[in-house]
mmCIF file of C-alpha atoms in Angstrom:
data_model
loop_
_atom_site.group_PDB
_atom_site.id
_atom_site.type_symbol
_atom_site.label_atom_id
_atom_site.label_comp_id
_atom_site.label_asym_id
_atom_site.label_seq_id
_atom_site.Cartn_x
_atom_site.Cartn_y
_atom_site.Cartn_z
ATOM 1 C CA GLY A 1396 93.273 99.170 92.193
ATOM 2 C CA ALA A 1397 96.349 101.236 92.859
ATOM 3 C CA GLY A 1398 95.941 104.385 94.897
ATOM 4 C CA VAL A 1399 97.747 107.673 94.619
ATOM 5 C CA SER A 1400 101.526 107.391 94.558
ATOM 6 C CA GLN A 1401 104.254 109.984 94.822
ATOM 7 C CA SER A 1402 107.927 110.045 93.947
ATOM 8 C CA PRO A 1403 110.450 110.493 95.225
ATOM 9 C CA ARG A 1404 109.461 109.790 98.835
ATOM 10 C CA TYR A 1405 112.441 111.810 100.081
ATOM 11 C CA LYS A 1406 114.247 114.665 98.389
ATOM 12 C CA VAL A 1407 117.151 116.794 99.513
ATOM 13 C CA ALA A 1408 117.772 119.992 97.595
ATOM 14 C CA LYS A 1409 120.211 122.835 97.954
ATOM 15 C CA ARG A 1410 118.722 126.213 98.578
ATOM 16 C CA GLY A 1411 118.087 128.118 95.384
ATOM 17 C CA ARG A 1412 117.686 125.040 93.197
ATOM 18 C CA ASP A 1413 114.471 124.062 91.461
ATOM 19 C CA VAL A 1414 112.801 120.771 92.325
ATOM 20 C CA ALA A 1415 110.080 118.692 90.728
ATOM 21 C CA LEU A 1416 107.878 116.258 92.628
ATOM 22 C CA ARG A 1417 105.712 113.698 90.890
ATOM 23 C CA CYS A 1418 102.232 112.429 91.682
ATOM 24 C CA ASP A 1419 100.484 109.533 89.965
ATOM 25 C CA SER A 1420 96.794 109.736 90.636
ATOM 26 C CA ILE A 1421 93.939 107.285 90.360
ATOM 27 C CA SER A 1422 92.907 106.613 86.791
ATOM 28 C CA GLY A 1423 89.879 108.669 85.834
ATOM 29 C CA HIS A 1424 90.336 111.283 88.531
ATOM 30 C CA VAL A 1425 90.063 114.794 87.207
ATOM 31 C CA THR A 1426 91.673 117.148 89.675
ATOM 32 C CA LEU A 1427 95.015 116.804 91.417
ATOM 33 C CA TYR A 1428 95.824 119.018 94.402
ATOM 34 C CA TRP A 1429 99.142 119.722 96.009
ATOM 35 C CA TYR A 1430 99.375 120.444 99.741
ATOM 36 C CA ARG A 1431 102.270 121.349 101.964
ATOM 37 C CA GLN A 1432 102.172 119.711 105.376
ATOM 38 C CA THR A 1433 104.291 121.288 108.073
ATOM 39 C CA LEU A 1434 104.498 119.739 111.516
ATOM 40 C CA GLY A 1435 102.238 121.518 113.970
ATOM 41 C CA GLN A 1436 100.693 123.777 111.353
ATOM 42 C CA GLY A 1437 97.655 123.468 109.185
ATOM 43 C CA SER A 1438 98.047 122.395 105.606
ATOM 44 C CA GLU A 1439 96.555 124.225 102.676
ATOM 45 C CA VAL A 1440 96.459 123.717 98.970
ATOM 46 C CA LEU A 1441 99.436 125.135 97.101
ATOM 47 C CA THR A 1442 98.146 124.644 93.618
ATOM 48 C CA TYR A 1443 96.188 122.196 91.541
ATOM 49 C CA SER A 1444 95.897 120.845 88.044
ATOM 50 C CA GLN A 1445 92.749 119.772 86.343
ATOM 51 C CA SER A 1446 91.901 117.943 83.178
ATOM 52 C CA ASP A 1447 88.668 117.339 81.399
ATOM 53 C CA ALA A 1448 87.654 115.461 78.327
ATOM 54 C CA GLN A 1449 88.843 118.177 75.972
ATOM 55 C CA ARG A 1450 92.065 119.562 77.339
ATOM 56 C CA ASP A 1451 94.378 120.004 80.280
ATOM 57 C CA LYS A 1452 94.264 123.160 82.290
ATOM 58 C CA SER A 1453 97.332 124.466 83.929
ATOM 59 C CA GLY A 1454 97.246 124.775 87.645
ATOM 60 C CA ARG A 1455 97.277 128.297 88.944
ATOM 61 C CA PRO A 1456 100.862 129.218 89.753
ATOM 62 C CA SER A 1457 101.288 130.449 93.263
ATOM 63 C CA GLY A 1458 104.529 132.348 93.451
ATOM 64 C CA ARG A 1459 107.268 129.762 93.168
ATOM 65 C CA PHE A 1460 104.869 126.819 93.085
ATOM 66 C CA SER A 1461 103.236 125.509 89.945
ATOM 67 C CA ALA A 1462 101.637 122.270 88.862
ATOM 68 C CA GLU A 1463 101.896 120.685 85.452
ATOM 69 C CA ARG A 1464 99.972 117.804 83.977
ATOM 70 C CA PRO A 1465 102.247 115.922 81.579
ATOM 71 C CA GLU A 1466 99.757 113.039 81.415
ATOM 72 C CA ARG A 1467 96.132 112.618 82.405
ATOM 73 C CA SER A 1468 96.933 110.810 85.623
ATOM 74 C CA VAL A 1469 100.247 112.488 86.417
ATOM 75 C CA SER A 1470 100.932 115.839 88.023
ATOM 76 C CA THR A 1471 104.278 117.441 88.674
ATOM 77 C CA LEU A 1472 104.727 120.063 91.371
ATOM 78 C CA LYS A 1473 107.541 122.431 90.494
ATOM 79 C CA ILE A 1474 109.150 124.562 93.168
ATOM 80 C CA GLN A 1475 111.427 127.266 91.898
ATOM 81 C CA ARG A 1476 114.358 128.701 93.807
ATOM 82 C CA THR A 1477 113.810 126.581 96.899
ATOM 83 C CA GLU A 1478 114.139 128.172 100.306
ATOM 84 C CA GLN A 1479 114.820 126.539 103.658
ATOM 85 C CA GLY A 1480 111.258 127.312 104.658
ATOM 86 C CA ASP A 1481 110.109 124.990 101.888
ATOM 87 C CA SER A 1482 111.253 121.992 103.923
ATOM 88 C CA ALA A 1483 108.061 120.046 104.553
ATOM 89 C CA VAL A 1484 106.050 117.054 103.429
ATOM 90 C CA TYR A 1485 104.297 117.636 100.125
ATOM 91 C CA LEU A 1486 101.096 115.711 99.657
ATOM 92 C CA CYS A 1487 99.149 115.304 96.481
ATOM 93 C CA ALA A 1488 95.509 114.366 96.458
ATOM 94 C CA SER A 1489 93.213 113.466 93.616
ATOM 95 C CA SER A 1490 89.516 113.963 93.220
ATOM 96 C CA LEU A 1491 87.046 112.322 90.916
ATOM 97 C CA VAL A 1492 85.335 115.610 90.110
ATOM 98 C CA SER A 1493 86.434 118.918 88.679
ATOM 99 C CA ARG A 1494 87.186 121.695 91.088
ATOM 100 C CA ASP A 1495 84.153 123.757 90.171
ATOM 101 C CA ARG A 1496 81.764 120.932 91.017
ATOM 102 C CA GLY A 1497 82.249 121.542 94.675
ATOM 103 C CA PRO A 1498 83.680 119.650 97.602
ATOM 104 C CA TYR A 1499 84.285 115.976 97.063
ATOM 105 C CA GLU A 1500 86.386 113.307 98.680
ATOM 106 C CA GLN A 1501 90.103 113.584 97.994
ATOM 107 C CA TYR A 1502 92.484 110.627 98.010
ATOM 108 C CA PHE A 1503 95.972 111.328 99.263
ATOM 109 C CA GLY A 1504 99.354 110.033 98.258
ATOM 110 C CA PRO A 1505 101.990 109.060 100.848
ATOM 111 C CA GLY A 1506 103.842 112.350 100.507
ATOM 112 C CA THR A 1507 107.332 113.497 99.568
ATOM 113 C CA ARG A 1508 109.519 114.784 102.365
ATOM 114 C CA LEU A 1509 111.559 117.682 101.011
ATOM 115 C CA THR A 1510 114.575 118.952 102.911
ATOM 116 C CA VAL A 1511 116.202 122.149 101.694
ATOM 117 C CA THR A 1512 119.755 122.617 102.931
ATOM 118 C CA GLY B 1120 90.810 133.466 103.738
ATOM 119 C CA GLU B 1121 89.582 130.506 105.750
ATOM 120 C CA ASN B 1122 91.119 129.971 109.173
ATOM 121 C CA VAL B 1123 90.886 126.514 110.741
ATOM 122 C CA GLU B 1124 91.852 125.911 114.339
ATOM 123 C CA GLN B 1125 92.051 122.450 115.848
ATOM 124 C CA HIS B 1126 92.207 121.483 119.504
ATOM 125 C CA PRO B 1127 93.756 119.836 121.360
ATOM 126 C CA SER B 1128 97.112 119.371 119.682
ATOM 127 C CA THR B 1129 97.749 116.212 121.691
ATOM 128 C CA LEU B 1130 95.315 113.901 123.413
ATOM 129 C CA SER B 1131 96.024 110.853 125.509
ATOM 130 C CA VAL B 1132 93.239 108.519 126.605
ATOM 131 C CA GLN B 1133 92.939 105.124 128.188
ATOM 132 C CA GLU B 1134 91.732 102.275 126.012
ATOM 133 C CA GLY B 1135 87.952 102.133 126.093
ATOM 134 C CA ASP B 1136 87.519 105.826 126.861
ATOM 135 C CA SER B 1137 86.112 108.368 124.421
ATOM 136 C CA ALA B 1138 88.107 110.993 122.557
ATOM 137 C CA VAL B 1139 86.813 114.302 121.232
ATOM 138 C CA ILE B 1140 88.637 116.642 118.875
ATOM 139 C CA LYS B 1141 87.213 120.016 117.929
ATOM 140 C CA CYS B 1142 87.764 122.331 114.995
ATOM 141 C CA THR B 1143 86.556 125.850 114.428
ATOM 142 C CA TYR B 1144 86.451 127.677 111.128
ATOM 143 C CA SER B 1145 85.874 131.236 110.028
ATOM 144 C CA ASP B 1146 84.206 131.173 106.608
ATOM 145 C CA SER B 1147 80.463 130.701 106.913
ATOM 146 C CA ALA B 1148 80.311 129.641 103.255
ATOM 147 C CA SER B 1149 82.261 126.466 104.000
ATOM 148 C CA ASN B 1150 80.097 123.438 103.416
ATOM 149 C CA TYR B 1151 82.235 120.299 103.550
ATOM 150 C CA PHE B 1152 84.016 119.052 106.656
ATOM 151 C CA PRO B 1153 86.097 115.870 106.385
ATOM 152 C CA TRP B 1154 88.256 114.228 109.026
ATOM 153 C CA TYR B 1155 91.458 112.431 108.088
ATOM 154 C CA LYS B 1156 93.511 109.937 110.059
ATOM 155 C CA GLN B 1157 97.234 109.783 109.392
ATOM 156 C CA GLU B 1158 99.361 107.060 110.908
ATOM 157 C CA LEU B 1159 103.092 107.582 111.191
ATOM 158 C CA GLY B 1160 104.714 107.614 107.766
ATOM 159 C CA LYS B 1161 101.457 106.906 105.983
ATOM 160 C CA ARG B 1162 99.059 108.928 103.891
ATOM 161 C CA PRO B 1163 96.042 110.773 105.317
ATOM 162 C CA GLN B 1164 92.926 108.677 104.953
ATOM 163 C CA LEU B 1165 89.383 109.926 105.111
ATOM 164 C CA ILE B 1166 87.533 108.442 108.068
ATOM 165 C CA ILE B 1167 84.331 110.445 108.061
ATOM 166 C CA ASP B 1168 82.927 113.605 106.521
ATOM 167 C CA ILE B 1169 79.895 115.798 106.913
ATOM 168 C CA ARG B 1170 78.213 118.402 104.756
ATOM 169 C CA SER B 1171 76.600 121.581 105.954
ATOM 170 C CA ASN B 1172 73.048 120.340 105.481
ATOM 171 C CA VAL B 1173 73.556 117.680 108.167
ATOM 172 C CA GLY B 1174 74.134 118.190 111.880
ATOM 173 C CA GLU B 1175 75.516 114.799 112.826
ATOM 174 C CA LYS B 1176 76.859 111.685 111.161
ATOM 175 C CA LYS B 1177 77.894 108.409 112.704
ATOM 176 C CA ASP B 1178 79.868 105.421 111.465
ATOM 177 C CA GLN B 1179 80.328 102.697 114.070
ATOM 178 C CA ARG B 1180 82.629 104.127 116.761
ATOM 179 C CA ILE B 1181 83.201 107.402 114.950
ATOM 180 C CA ALA B 1182 80.854 110.366 114.796
ATOM 181 C CA VAL B 1183 81.083 113.957 113.637
ATOM 182 C CA THR B 1184 78.877 116.798 114.809
ATOM 183 C CA LEU B 1185 78.535 120.162 113.115
ATOM 184 C CA ASN B 1186 77.335 123.445 114.570
ATOM 185 C CA LYS B 1187 77.009 125.826 111.648
ATOM 186 C CA THR B 1188 75.907 128.750 113.775
ATOM 187 C CA ALA B 1189 78.940 128.543 115.998
ATOM 188 C CA LYS B 1190 81.162 127.426 113.089
ATOM 189 C CA HIS B 1191 82.654 124.407 114.768
ATOM 190 C CA PHE B 1192 82.618 120.671 114.246
ATOM 191 C CA SER B 1193 83.906 117.821 116.333
ATOM 192 C CA LEU B 1194 85.140 114.279 115.904
ATOM 193 C CA HIS B 1195 84.009 111.774 118.511
ATOM 194 C CA ILE B 1196 85.658 108.375 118.896
ATOM 195 C CA THR B 1197 84.061 106.009 121.377
ATOM 196 C CA GLU B 1198 85.504 102.834 122.904
ATOM 197 C CA THR B 1199 88.982 103.817 121.757
ATOM 198 C CA GLN B 1200 91.489 101.119 120.843
ATOM 199 C CA PRO B 1201 95.292 101.267 120.577
ATOM 200 C CA GLU B 1202 95.009 101.158 116.784
ATOM 201 C CA ASP B 1203 93.154 104.458 116.914
ATOM 202 C CA SER B 1204 96.464 106.085 117.847
ATOM 203 C CA ALA B 1205 97.384 108.459 115.008
ATOM 204 C CA VAL B 1206 97.293 112.096 114.014
ATOM 205 C CA TYR B 1207 93.820 113.320 113.133
ATOM 206 C CA PHE B 1208 93.254 116.292 110.850
ATOM 207 C CA CYS B 1209 90.070 118.198 110.309
ATOM 208 C CA ALA B 1210 89.584 120.025 107.034
ATOM 209 C CA VAL B 1211 87.210 122.632 105.683
ATOM 210 C CA SER B 1212 86.168 123.200 102.105
ATOM 211 C CA LYS B 1213 83.582 125.017 100.076
ATOM 212 C CA GLY B 1214 82.554 125.305 96.462
ATOM 213 C CA ASN B 1215 85.975 125.086 94.869
ATOM 214 C CA ASN B 1216 87.089 121.984 96.800
ATOM 215 C CA ASP B 1217 90.336 123.600 97.978
ATOM 216 C CA MET B 1218 90.681 122.211 101.465
ATOM 217 C CA ARG B 1219 92.312 123.898 104.401
ATOM 218 C CA PHE B 1220 93.447 121.583 107.177
ATOM 219 C CA GLY B 1221 93.766 122.056 110.881
ATOM 220 C CA ALA B 1222 97.157 121.610 112.525
ATOM 221 C CA GLY B 1223 96.340 118.074 113.633
ATOM 222 C CA THR B 1224 95.778 116.251 116.910
ATOM 223 C CA ARG B 1225 98.086 113.478 117.996
ATOM 224 C CA LEU B 1226 95.902 110.900 119.702
ATOM 225 C CA THR B 1227 97.510 108.254 121.879
ATOM 226 C CA VAL B 1228 95.395 105.412 123.205
ATOM 227 C CA LYS B 1229 97.068 103.635 126.103
ATOM 228 C CA PRO B 1230 96.340 99.928 126.487
#
């Protein structure tokens, strides 16, 4: 079946503007993570969104970064008031299990390259 | 928080030789250690992973070893081929599944 997809693949934004990046995960996967990948530096999770059978849970906002879950298999990463330091590749990854069930394989999308000018 | 260091940052080997990439971590509670391969312009793909209750895992030409006491784990690729050329990332995770990645190693296998 289809894997994780992201759109757009490339995004140019002016400093100070808000941007939204989309991730379509694998059907049935519960947790979607957002990572920022910067060349030569380690990547770490920015935020996540999780859904279960009953309801969607909002991802924990981390400063200017937040994740929303408009649909079960869709997550949107919102970056407010972009800064030049936000220029990076943003990867989303989905996991079959909920975050509190412990480490499990994550499947990555191809990434969105964001350039803030 | 967790600190993951990966070495070397670049590695060049001759086809057929072995390649070893090492990662160290700081949080002794970490219990899941995956390795991802990312080819240029493509998504990271899991190639092998190990959990803290295992010391070594092998899958054909790829193996991972874990030293929990020393808090380091290594990726071993034997009989390297040109198609092994990519950037390899180690990652560390624990109960909450939030992964922290190393900075990556660019492996070049020369034919």
